[in-house]
PDB file of C-alpha atoms in Angstrom:
ATOM      1  CA  UNK E 321      -8.172  20.239   9.322  1.00  0.00           C
ATOM      2  CA  UNK E 322      -8.431  21.127   5.590  1.00  0.00           C
ATOM      3  CA  UNK E 323      -5.506  19.061   4.146  1.00  0.00           C
ATOM      4  CA  UNK E 324      -3.907  15.755   4.987  1.00  0.00           C
ATOM      5  CA  UNK E 325      -0.683  14.949   3.093  1.00  0.00           C
ATOM      6  CA  UNK E 326      -0.356  11.115   2.770  1.00  0.00           C
ATOM      7  CA  UNK E 327       3.103   9.800   2.092  1.00  0.00           C
ATOM      8  CA  UNK E 328       3.819   6.061   1.632  1.00  0.00           C
ATOM      9  CA  UNK E 329       7.357   5.150   2.493  1.00  0.00           C
ATOM     10  CA  UNK E 330       9.176   2.065   1.205  1.00  0.00           C
ATOM     11  CA  UNK E 331      12.885   2.125   2.071  1.00  0.00           C
ATOM     12  CA  UNK E 332      12.478   5.898   1.812  1.00  0.00           C
ATOM     13  CA  UNK E 333      14.147   7.302   4.865  1.00  0.00           C
ATOM     14  CA  UNK E 334      17.070   8.485   2.723  1.00  0.00           C
ATOM     15  CA  UNK E 335      14.672  10.941   1.066  1.00  0.00           C
ATOM     16  CA  UNK E 336      12.871  12.241   4.135  1.00  0.00           C
ATOM     17  CA  UNK E 337      15.405  14.810   5.308  1.00  0.00           C
ATOM     18  CA  UNK E 338      15.069  16.722   2.060  1.00  0.00           C
ATOM     19  CA  UNK E 339      11.305  16.162   2.006  1.00  0.00           C
ATOM     20  CA  UNK E 340      10.877  17.560   5.517  1.00  0.00           C
ATOM     21  CA  UNK E 341      13.462  20.419   5.257  1.00  0.00           C
ATOM     22  CA  UNK E 342      12.064  21.665   2.019  1.00  0.00           C
ATOM     23  CA  UNK E 343       8.494  21.534   3.389  1.00  0.00           C
ATOM     24  CA  UNK E 344       9.383  23.469   6.514  1.00  0.00           C
ATOM     25  CA  UNK E 345      11.338  26.024   4.484  1.00  0.00           C
ATOM     26  CA  UNK E 346       8.225  27.132   2.698  1.00  0.00           C
ATOM     27  CA  UNK E 347       5.342  26.032   4.979  1.00  0.00           C
ATOM     28  CA  UNK E 348       6.484  26.304   8.565  1.00  0.00           C
ATOM     29  CA  UNK E 349       3.479  28.207   9.791  1.00  0.00           C
ATOM     30  CA  UNK E 350       0.776  26.151   8.060  1.00  0.00           C
ATOM     31  CA  UNK E 351       0.356  23.670  10.940  1.00  0.00           C
ATOM     32  CA  UNK E 352      -3.262  24.774  11.481  1.00  0.00           C
ATOM     33  CA  UNK E 353      -4.163  23.935   7.847  1.00  0.00           C
ATOM     34  CA  UNK E 354      -2.043  20.849   6.978  1.00  0.00           C
ATOM     35  CA  UNK E 355      -1.338  17.554   8.807  1.00  0.00           C
ATOM     36  CA  UNK E 356       0.493  14.434   7.768  1.00  0.00           C
ATOM     37  CA  UNK E 357       0.066  10.667   7.637  1.00  0.00           C
ATOM     38  CA  UNK E 358       3.102   8.546   6.896  1.00  0.00           C
ATOM     39  CA  UNK E 359       2.661   4.848   6.127  1.00  0.00           C
ATOM     40  CA  UNK E 360       5.793   2.699   6.008  1.00  0.00           C
ATOM     41  CA  UNK E 361       5.431  -0.789   4.419  1.00  0.00           C
ATOM     42  CA  UNK E 362       9.053  -1.775   4.371  1.00  0.00           C
ATOM     43  CA  UNK E 363      11.740  -2.824   6.907  1.00  0.00           C
ATOM     44  CA  UNK E 364      13.231   0.614   7.009  1.00  0.00           C
ATOM     45  CA  UNK E 365      13.774   1.456  10.686  1.00  0.00           C
ATOM     46  CA  UNK E 366      14.693   5.119  10.283  1.00  0.00           C
ATOM     47  CA  UNK E 367      11.517   6.575   8.775  1.00  0.00           C
ATOM     48  CA  UNK E 368       9.535   7.076  11.961  1.00  0.00           C
ATOM     49  CA  UNK E 369      12.303   8.959  13.758  1.00  0.00           C
ATOM     50  CA  UNK E 370      12.803  11.335  10.820  1.00  0.00           C
ATOM     51  CA  UNK E 371       9.131  12.283  10.322  1.00  0.00           C
ATOM     52  CA  UNK E 372       8.837  13.350  14.007  1.00  0.00           C
ATOM     53  CA  UNK E 373      10.829  16.452  13.062  1.00  0.00           C
ATOM     54  CA  UNK E 374       7.560  17.762  11.710  1.00  0.00           C
ATOM     55  CA  UNK E 375       5.882  17.227  15.128  1.00  0.00           C
ATOM     56  CA  UNK E 376       8.656  19.256  16.711  1.00  0.00           C
ATOM     57  CA  UNK E 377       7.555  22.065  14.437  1.00  0.00           C
ATOM     58  CA  UNK E 378       3.921  21.817  15.643  1.00  0.00           C
ATOM     59  CA  UNK E 379       2.525  19.753  12.732  1.00  0.00           C
ATOM     60  CA  UNK E 380       0.107  16.967  13.580  1.00  0.00           C
ATOM     61  CA  UNK E 381       1.487  13.687  12.243  1.00  0.00           C
ATOM     62  CA  UNK E 382       0.433   9.993  12.329  1.00  0.00           C
ATOM     63  CA  UNK E 383       2.876   7.221  11.483  1.00  0.00           C
ATOM     64  CA  UNK E 384       1.836   3.663  10.773  1.00  0.00           C
ATOM     65  CA  UNK E 385       3.888   0.575  10.061  1.00  0.00           C
ATOM     66  CA  UNK E 386       2.011  -1.947   7.915  1.00  0.00           C
ATOM     67  CA  UNK E 387       2.523  -5.026   5.824  1.00  0.00           C
ATOM     68  CA  UNK E 388       3.508  -4.343   2.206  1.00  0.00           C
ATOM     69  CA  UNK E 389       0.323  -5.002   0.198  1.00  0.00           C
ATOM     70  CA  UNK E 390       1.125  -2.412  -2.423  1.00  0.00           C
ATOM     71  CA  UNK E 391       1.105   1.352  -2.819  1.00  0.00           C
ATOM     72  CA  UNK E 392      -2.641   1.697  -3.305  1.00  0.00           C
ATOM     73  CA  UNK E 393      -3.361  -0.403  -0.258  1.00  0.00           C
ATOM     74  CA  UNK E 394      -1.146   1.826   1.879  1.00  0.00           C
ATOM     75  CA  UNK E 395      -2.827   5.020   0.496  1.00  0.00           C
ATOM     76  CA  UNK E 396      -6.291   3.604   1.204  1.00  0.00           C
ATOM     77  CA  UNK E 397      -5.299   2.636   4.717  1.00  0.00           C
ATOM     78  CA  UNK E 398      -3.998   6.190   5.421  1.00  0.00           C
ATOM     79  CA  UNK E 399      -7.204   7.710   4.012  1.00  0.00           C
ATOM     80  CA  UNK E 400      -9.267   5.855   6.652  1.00  0.00           C
ATOM     81  CA  UNK E 401      -7.311   7.689   9.380  1.00  0.00           C
ATOM     82  CA  UNK E 402      -8.247  11.225   8.520  1.00  0.00           C
ATOM     83  CA  UNK E 403     -11.378  13.403   8.075  1.00  0.00           C
ATOM     84  CA  UNK E 404      -9.655  16.272   6.281  1.00  0.00           C
ATOM     85  CA  UNK E 405     -11.533  17.896   3.433  1.00  0.00           C
ATOM     86  CA  UNK E 406      -8.708  17.240   0.939  1.00  0.00           C
ATOM     87  CA  UNK E 407      -6.128  14.475   0.602  1.00  0.00           C
ATOM     88  CA  UNK E 408      -2.724  14.974  -1.013  1.00  0.00           C
ATOM     89  CA  UNK E 409      -0.939  11.754  -2.057  1.00  0.00           C
ATOM     90  CA  UNK E 410       2.692  12.820  -2.118  1.00  0.00           C
ATOM     91  CA  UNK E 411       5.757  10.659  -2.831  1.00  0.00           C
ATOM     92  CA  UNK E 412       8.645  10.705  -0.292  1.00  0.00           C
ATOM     93  CA  UNK E 413      11.262  11.511  -2.966  1.00  0.00           C
ATOM     94  CA  UNK E 414      10.051  15.039  -3.516  1.00  0.00           C
ATOM     95  CA  UNK E 415      11.422  18.413  -2.625  1.00  0.00           C
ATOM     96  CA  UNK E 416       8.897  21.176  -2.002  1.00  0.00           C
ATOM     97  CA  UNK E 417       9.677  24.290  -3.950  1.00  0.00           C
ATOM     98  CA  UNK E 418       6.813  26.589  -2.893  1.00  0.00           C
ATOM     99  CA  UNK E 419       4.282  27.363  -0.196  1.00  0.00           C
ATOM    100  CA  UNK E 420       1.252  25.133  -0.190  1.00  0.00           C
ATOM    101  CA  UNK E 421      -1.305  27.698   0.911  1.00  0.00           C
ATOM    102  CA  UNK E 422      -4.114  26.294  -1.182  1.00  0.00           C
ATOM    103  CA  UNK E 423      -7.488  28.018  -1.387  1.00  0.00           C
ATOM    104  CA  UNK E 424      -9.712  25.527  -2.942  1.00  0.00           C
ATOM    105  CA  UNK E 425     -12.988  26.712  -4.281  1.00  0.00           C
ATOM    106  CA  UNK E 426     -16.135  24.592  -4.164  1.00  0.00           C
ATOM    107  CA  UNK E 427     -15.564  23.378  -7.716  1.00  0.00           C
ATOM    108  CA  UNK E 428     -12.101  21.910  -7.014  1.00  0.00           C
ATOM    109  CA  UNK E 429     -12.400  18.090  -6.872  1.00  0.00           C
ATOM    110  CA  UNK E 430      -9.028  16.757  -7.954  1.00  0.00           C
ATOM    111  CA  UNK E 431      -5.780  17.843  -9.606  1.00  0.00           C
ATOM    112  CA  UNK E 432      -2.094  18.426  -9.292  1.00  0.00           C
ATOM    113  CA  UNK E 433       0.537  21.079  -9.205  1.00  0.00           C
ATOM    114  CA  UNK E 434       3.671  21.914 -11.241  1.00  0.00           C
ATOM    115  CA  UNK E 435       6.012  18.890 -10.914  1.00  0.00           C
ATOM    116  CA  UNK E 436       9.623  19.245 -12.007  1.00  0.00           C
ATOM    117  CA  UNK E 437      12.114  16.497 -12.830  1.00  0.00           C
ATOM    118  CA  UNK E 438      15.770  16.409 -11.838  1.00  0.00           C
ATOM    119  CA  UNK E 439      16.474  17.970 -15.222  1.00  0.00           C
ATOM    120  CA  UNK E 440      14.145  20.828 -14.339  1.00  0.00           C
ATOM    121  CA  UNK E 441      11.536  19.775 -16.937  1.00  0.00           C
ATOM    122  CA  UNK E 442       7.878  20.048 -16.089  1.00  0.00           C
ATOM    123  CA  UNK E 443       6.281  16.648 -15.863  1.00  0.00           C
ATOM    124  CA  UNK E 444       2.859  17.225 -14.254  1.00  0.00           C
ATOM    125  CA  UNK E 445       0.697  15.124 -16.548  1.00  0.00           C
ATOM    126  CA  UNK E 446       1.141  12.465 -19.152  1.00  0.00           C
ATOM    127  CA  UNK E 447      -0.845  10.587 -21.775  1.00  0.00           C
ATOM    128  CA  UNK E 448      -3.265   7.873 -20.717  1.00  0.00           C
ATOM    129  CA  UNK E 449      -1.947   4.480 -21.959  1.00  0.00           C
ATOM    130  CA  UNK E 450      -4.904   4.105 -24.339  1.00  0.00           C
ATOM    131  CA  UNK E 451      -3.883   7.370 -26.048  1.00  0.00           C
ATOM    132  CA  UNK E 452      -0.178   6.599 -26.428  1.00  0.00           C
ATOM    133  CA  UNK E 453       1.340   5.808 -29.839  1.00  0.00           C
ATOM    134  CA  UNK E 454       4.479   6.463 -31.798  1.00  0.00           C
ATOM    135  CA  UNK E 455       3.759  10.220 -31.967  1.00  0.00           C
ATOM    136  CA  UNK E 456       3.185  10.551 -28.210  1.00  0.00           C
ATOM    137  CA  UNK E 457       6.359   8.587 -27.511  1.00  0.00           C
ATOM    138  CA  UNK E 458       8.268  11.208 -29.501  1.00  0.00           C
ATOM    139  CA  UNK E 459       6.494  14.196 -27.909  1.00  0.00           C
ATOM    140  CA  UNK E 460       8.716  14.509 -24.844  1.00  0.00           C
ATOM    141  CA  UNK E 461       9.390  18.281 -25.054  1.00  0.00           C
ATOM    142  CA  UNK E 462       7.278  19.896 -22.367  1.00  0.00           C
ATOM    143  CA  UNK E 463       6.160  22.804 -24.454  1.00  0.00           C
ATOM    144  CA  UNK E 464       4.731  20.417 -27.121  1.00  0.00           C
ATOM    145  CA  UNK E 465       2.950  18.423 -24.433  1.00  0.00           C
ATOM    146  CA  UNK E 466       1.549  21.585 -22.929  1.00  0.00           C
ATOM    147  CA  UNK E 467       0.221  22.810 -26.286  1.00  0.00           C
ATOM    148  CA  UNK E 468      -1.571  19.464 -26.786  1.00  0.00           C
ATOM    149  CA  UNK E 469      -2.948  19.548 -23.225  1.00  0.00           C
ATOM    150  CA  UNK E 470      -4.595  22.910 -23.969  1.00  0.00           C
ATOM    151  CA  UNK E 471      -6.410  21.376 -26.959  1.00  0.00           C
ATOM    152  CA  UNK E 472      -7.174  17.903 -25.609  1.00  0.00           C
ATOM    153  CA  UNK E 473      -6.955  17.750 -21.800  1.00  0.00           C
ATOM    154  CA  UNK E 474      -8.992  14.576 -21.562  1.00  0.00           C
ATOM    155  CA  UNK E 475      -6.241  12.416 -22.972  1.00  0.00           C
ATOM    156  CA  UNK E 476      -3.964  13.284 -20.042  1.00  0.00           C
ATOM    157  CA  UNK E 477      -3.863  12.086 -16.430  1.00  0.00           C
ATOM    158  CA  UNK E 478      -2.011  13.932 -13.581  1.00  0.00           C
ATOM    159  CA  UNK E 479       1.291  12.330 -12.512  1.00  0.00           C
ATOM    160  CA  UNK E 480       0.695  10.600  -9.193  1.00  0.00           C
ATOM    161  CA  UNK E 481       3.720  11.785  -7.225  1.00  0.00           C
ATOM    162  CA  UNK E 482       1.550  14.725  -6.099  1.00  0.00           C
ATOM    163  CA  UNK E 483      -2.197  14.116  -6.453  1.00  0.00           C
ATOM    164  CA  UNK E 484      -4.837  16.172  -4.735  1.00  0.00           C
ATOM    165  CA  UNK E 485      -8.300  14.651  -4.270  1.00  0.00           C
ATOM    166  CA  UNK E 486     -11.287  15.809  -2.264  1.00  0.00           C
ATOM    167  CA  UNK E 487     -11.848  13.272   0.471  1.00  0.00           C
ATOM    168  CA  UNK E 488     -15.559  12.691  -0.279  1.00  0.00           C
ATOM    169  CA  UNK E 489     -14.802  12.280  -3.933  1.00  0.00           C
ATOM    170  CA  UNK E 490     -12.008   9.789  -3.201  1.00  0.00           C
ATOM    171  CA  UNK E 491     -14.366   7.665  -1.186  1.00  0.00           C
ATOM    172  CA  UNK E 492     -17.182   7.828  -3.710  1.00  0.00           C
ATOM    173  CA  UNK E 493     -14.893   6.609  -6.471  1.00  0.00           C
ATOM    174  CA  UNK E 494     -13.969   3.582  -4.254  1.00  0.00           C
ATOM    175  CA  UNK E 495     -10.376   4.759  -3.593  1.00  0.00           C
ATOM    176  CA  UNK E 496      -7.342   3.113  -5.254  1.00  0.00           C
ATOM    177  CA  UNK E 497      -7.825  -0.283  -6.874  1.00  0.00           C
ATOM    178  CA  UNK E 498      -5.668  -2.454  -4.643  1.00  0.00           C
ATOM    179  CA  UNK E 499      -5.196  -5.165  -7.328  1.00  0.00           C
ATOM    180  CA  UNK E 500      -2.440  -2.877  -8.620  1.00  0.00           C
ATOM    181  CA  UNK E 501       0.607  -3.566  -6.472  1.00  0.00           C
ATOM    182  CA  UNK E 502       2.747  -0.788  -7.858  1.00  0.00           C
ATOM    183  CA  UNK E 503       2.315   1.638 -10.832  1.00  0.00           C
ATOM    184  CA  UNK E 504      -0.856   2.442 -12.806  1.00  0.00           C
ATOM    185  CA  UNK E 505      -2.984   2.634  -9.650  1.00  0.00           C
ATOM    186  CA  UNK E 506      -2.998   6.412  -9.981  1.00  0.00           C
ATOM    187  CA  UNK E 507      -3.819   6.162 -13.753  1.00  0.00           C
ATOM    188  CA  UNK E 508      -6.711   3.849 -13.015  1.00  0.00           C
ATOM    189  CA  UNK E 509      -7.906   6.207 -10.280  1.00  0.00           C
ATOM    190  CA  UNK E 510      -7.588   9.161 -12.606  1.00  0.00           C
ATOM    191  CA  UNK E 511      -9.553   7.426 -15.306  1.00  0.00           C
ATOM    192  CA  UNK E 512     -12.468   6.781 -12.931  1.00  0.00           C
ATOM    193  CA  UNK E 513     -12.267  10.305 -11.483  1.00  0.00           C
ATOM    194  CA  UNK E 514     -12.303  11.849 -14.926  1.00  0.00           C
ATOM    195  CA  UNK E 515     -15.234   9.668 -16.041  1.00  0.00           C
ATOM    196  CA  UNK E 516     -17.348  10.696 -13.069  1.00  0.00           C
ATOM    197  CA  UNK E 517     -16.163  14.268 -12.237  1.00  0.00           C
ATOM    198  CA  UNK E 518     -14.529  15.637 -15.368  1.00  0.00           C
ATOM    199  CA  UNK E 519     -10.974  16.718 -16.103  1.00  0.00           C
ATOM    200  CA  UNK E 520      -8.405  17.408 -13.414  1.00  0.00           C
ATOM    201  CA  UNK E 521      -7.400  20.933 -12.290  1.00  0.00           C
ATOM    202  CA  UNK E 522      -3.827  22.049 -12.707  1.00  0.00           C
ATOM    203  CA  UNK E 523      -2.281  24.568 -10.287  1.00  0.00           C
ATOM    204  CA  UNK E 524       0.882  26.007 -11.936  1.00  0.00           C
ATOM    205  CA  UNK E 525       1.878  28.407  -9.105  1.00  0.00           C
ATOM    206  CA  UNK E 526       2.627  25.568  -6.662  1.00  0.00           C
ATOM    207  CA  UNK E 527       5.621  23.298  -7.364  1.00  0.00           C
ATOM    208  CA  UNK E 528       7.683  20.362  -6.291  1.00  0.00           C
ATOM    209  CA  UNK E 529      10.820  18.615  -7.608  1.00  0.00           C
ATOM    210  CA  UNK E 530      10.307  14.820  -8.016  1.00  0.00           C
ATOM    211  CA  UNK E 531      13.372  12.647  -8.136  1.00  0.00           C
ATOM    212  CA  UNK E 532      11.637   9.458  -9.218  1.00  0.00           C
ATOM    213  CA  UNK E 533      12.432   5.768  -8.637  1.00  0.00           C
ATOM    214  CA  UNK E 534      12.711   6.461  -4.896  1.00  0.00           C
ATOM    215  CA  UNK E 535      12.291   2.742  -3.914  1.00  0.00           C
ATOM    216  CA  UNK E 536      14.374   1.230  -6.660  1.00  0.00           C
ATOM    217  CA  UNK E 537      18.106   0.743  -7.255  1.00  0.00           C
ATOM    218  CA  UNK E 538      17.785   0.349 -11.024  1.00  0.00           C
ATOM    219  CA  UNK E 539      15.401   1.216 -13.885  1.00  0.00           C
ATOM    220  CA  UNK E 540      15.052  -2.375 -15.065  1.00  0.00           C
ATOM    221  CA  UNK E 541      13.305  -3.597 -11.870  1.00  0.00           C
ATOM    222  CA  UNK E 542      10.974  -0.579 -11.978  1.00  0.00           C
ATOM    223  CA  UNK E 543      10.092  -1.248 -15.557  1.00  0.00           C
ATOM    224  CA  UNK E 544       9.235  -4.898 -14.836  1.00  0.00           C
ATOM    225  CA  UNK E 545       6.796  -3.787 -12.130  1.00  0.00           C
ATOM    226  CA  UNK E 546       5.442  -1.123 -14.536  1.00  0.00           C
ATOM    227  CA  UNK E 547       4.944  -3.675 -17.292  1.00  0.00           C
ATOM    228  CA  UNK E 548       2.932  -6.037 -15.088  1.00  0.00           C
ATOM    229  CA  UNK E 549       0.679  -3.187 -13.966  1.00  0.00           C
ATOM    230  CA  UNK E 550       0.283  -1.898 -17.544  1.00  0.00           C
ATOM    231  CA  UNK E 551      -1.057  -5.272 -18.671  1.00  0.00           C
ATOM    232  CA  UNK E 552      -3.459  -5.348 -15.744  1.00  0.00           C
ATOM    233  CA  UNK E 553      -4.711  -1.876 -16.617  1.00  0.00           C
ATOM    234  CA  UNK E 554      -5.066  -2.809 -20.269  1.00  0.00           C
ATOM    235  CA  UNK E 555      -7.330  -5.720 -19.467  1.00  0.00           C
ATOM    236  CA  UNK E 556      -9.520  -3.406 -17.367  1.00  0.00           C
ATOM    237  CA  UNK E 557      -9.794  -0.868 -20.200  1.00  0.00           C
ATOM    238  CA  UNK E 558      -9.106  -2.502 -23.545  1.00  0.00           C
ATOM    239  CA  UNK E 559      -6.648  -5.392 -23.967  1.00  0.00           C
ATOM    240  CA  UNK E 560      -5.949  -4.260 -27.542  1.00  0.00           C
ATOM    241  CA  UNK E 561      -3.715  -1.507 -26.188  1.00  0.00           C
ATOM    242  CA  UNK E 562      -1.105  -4.058 -25.247  1.00  0.00           C
ATOM    243  CA  UNK E 563      -0.694  -5.092 -28.901  1.00  0.00           C
ATOM    244  CA  UNK E 564      -0.639  -1.404 -29.823  1.00  0.00           C
ATOM    245  CA  UNK E 565       2.128  -0.781 -27.324  1.00  0.00           C
ATOM    246  CA  UNK E 566       4.055  -3.831 -28.554  1.00  0.00           C
ATOM    247  CA  UNK E 567       3.901  -2.461 -32.132  1.00  0.00           C
ATOM    248  CA  UNK E 568       5.178   0.958 -30.905  1.00  0.00           C
ATOM    249  CA  UNK E 569       8.079  -0.610 -28.965  1.00  0.00           C
ATOM    250  CA  UNK E 570       9.024  -2.902 -31.859  1.00  0.00           C
ATOM    251  CA  UNK E 571       9.064  -0.018 -34.336  1.00  0.00           C
ATOM    252  CA  UNK E 572      11.061   2.350 -32.058  1.00  0.00           C
ATOM    253  CA  UNK E 573      13.329  -0.569 -31.020  1.00  0.00           C
ATOM    254  CA  UNK E 574      14.805  -0.521 -34.484  1.00  0.00           C
ATOM    255  CA  UNK E 575      16.320   2.879 -33.595  1.00  0.00           C
ATOM    256  CA  UNK E 576      16.546   2.820 -29.785  1.00  0.00           C
ATOM    257  CA  UNK E 577      17.921  -0.091 -27.809  1.00  0.00           C
ATOM    258  CA  UNK E 578      15.880   0.853 -24.735  1.00  0.00           C
ATOM    259  CA  UNK E 579      12.634   0.382 -26.670  1.00  0.00           C
ATOM    260  CA  UNK E 580      13.738  -3.080 -27.967  1.00  0.00           C
ATOM    261  CA  UNK E 581      14.358  -4.053 -24.318  1.00  0.00           C
ATOM    262  CA  UNK E 582      10.909  -2.836 -23.390  1.00  0.00           C
ATOM    263  CA  UNK E 583       9.417  -4.761 -26.272  1.00  0.00           C
ATOM    264  CA  UNK E 584      10.988  -8.029 -25.090  1.00  0.00           C
ATOM    265  CA  UNK E 585       9.899  -7.555 -21.472  1.00  0.00           C
ATOM    266  CA  UNK E 586       6.362  -6.594 -22.435  1.00  0.00           C
ATOM    267  CA  UNK E 587       5.990  -9.456 -24.834  1.00  0.00           C
ATOM    268  CA  UNK E 588       7.196 -11.945 -22.174  1.00  0.00           C
ATOM    269  CA  UNK E 589       4.822 -10.648 -19.477  1.00  0.00           C
ATOM    270  CA  UNK E 590       1.906 -10.452 -21.909  1.00  0.00           C
ATOM    271  CA  UNK E 591       2.326 -14.072 -23.018  1.00  0.00           C
ATOM    272  CA  UNK E 592       2.623 -15.151 -19.364  1.00  0.00           C
ATOM    273  CA  UNK E 593      -0.544 -13.193 -18.453  1.00  0.00           C
ATOM    274  CA  UNK E 594      -2.593 -14.739 -21.235  1.00  0.00           C
ATOM    275  CA  UNK E 595      -1.471 -18.248 -20.290  1.00  0.00           C
ATOM    276  CA  UNK E 596      -2.411 -17.981 -16.619  1.00  0.00           C
TER     277      UNK E 596
END
């Protein structure tokens, strides 16, 4: 098999009907090329039943129920269960918008496709944390980000809701760093992939819609998990980027309440991390 789509589910059964229906709508006859591995690390009892709809449509699937040791841990576990040439790490809260009839050439090692938000904006790549500043916080229009990407692609990483990696490359790079429980594990992986294998490939003629926050009921909880992982990432790369981020949030917090909230949370977690 050429491609294994790996999807980690955590209280995600509510998303799987749309995930599966949209996939079959565009890819129903690709069962000889694509197979699936689902890993559920939650108490959700409905996921397994829903994914077997793919099996009824002749797709090979594997479903595993494991303890929740984080997103990266679940992805790494799934990767040990396949020998496919390419791995696609795909979130459960996506809707497939096109046919995934990839024809990878020998030079394709890692990359992503066009990812759309619920507002129909393209969000396929973003700035590495070490390259974020006041200017990048304000560059949220897609066409501006795309222009900058064309001039400086190395400052961007592919958004992890749909990440394609050649299996041998994934193993050589030592897979996901499991010390990240949630968030920033894909950024850390991208940083290592880029360092060893060069910039990622972008495939604009394949697309998905990504809802986001699939496992969370509110943005505040997600931001707290993200903040903890950002600090961990910073101490792997350069701890000074935490102070840089604090300065950005403090400045923008004068204008935007959301940034002031982020400043307080980041400062609290940073002080806690340094005192441990």
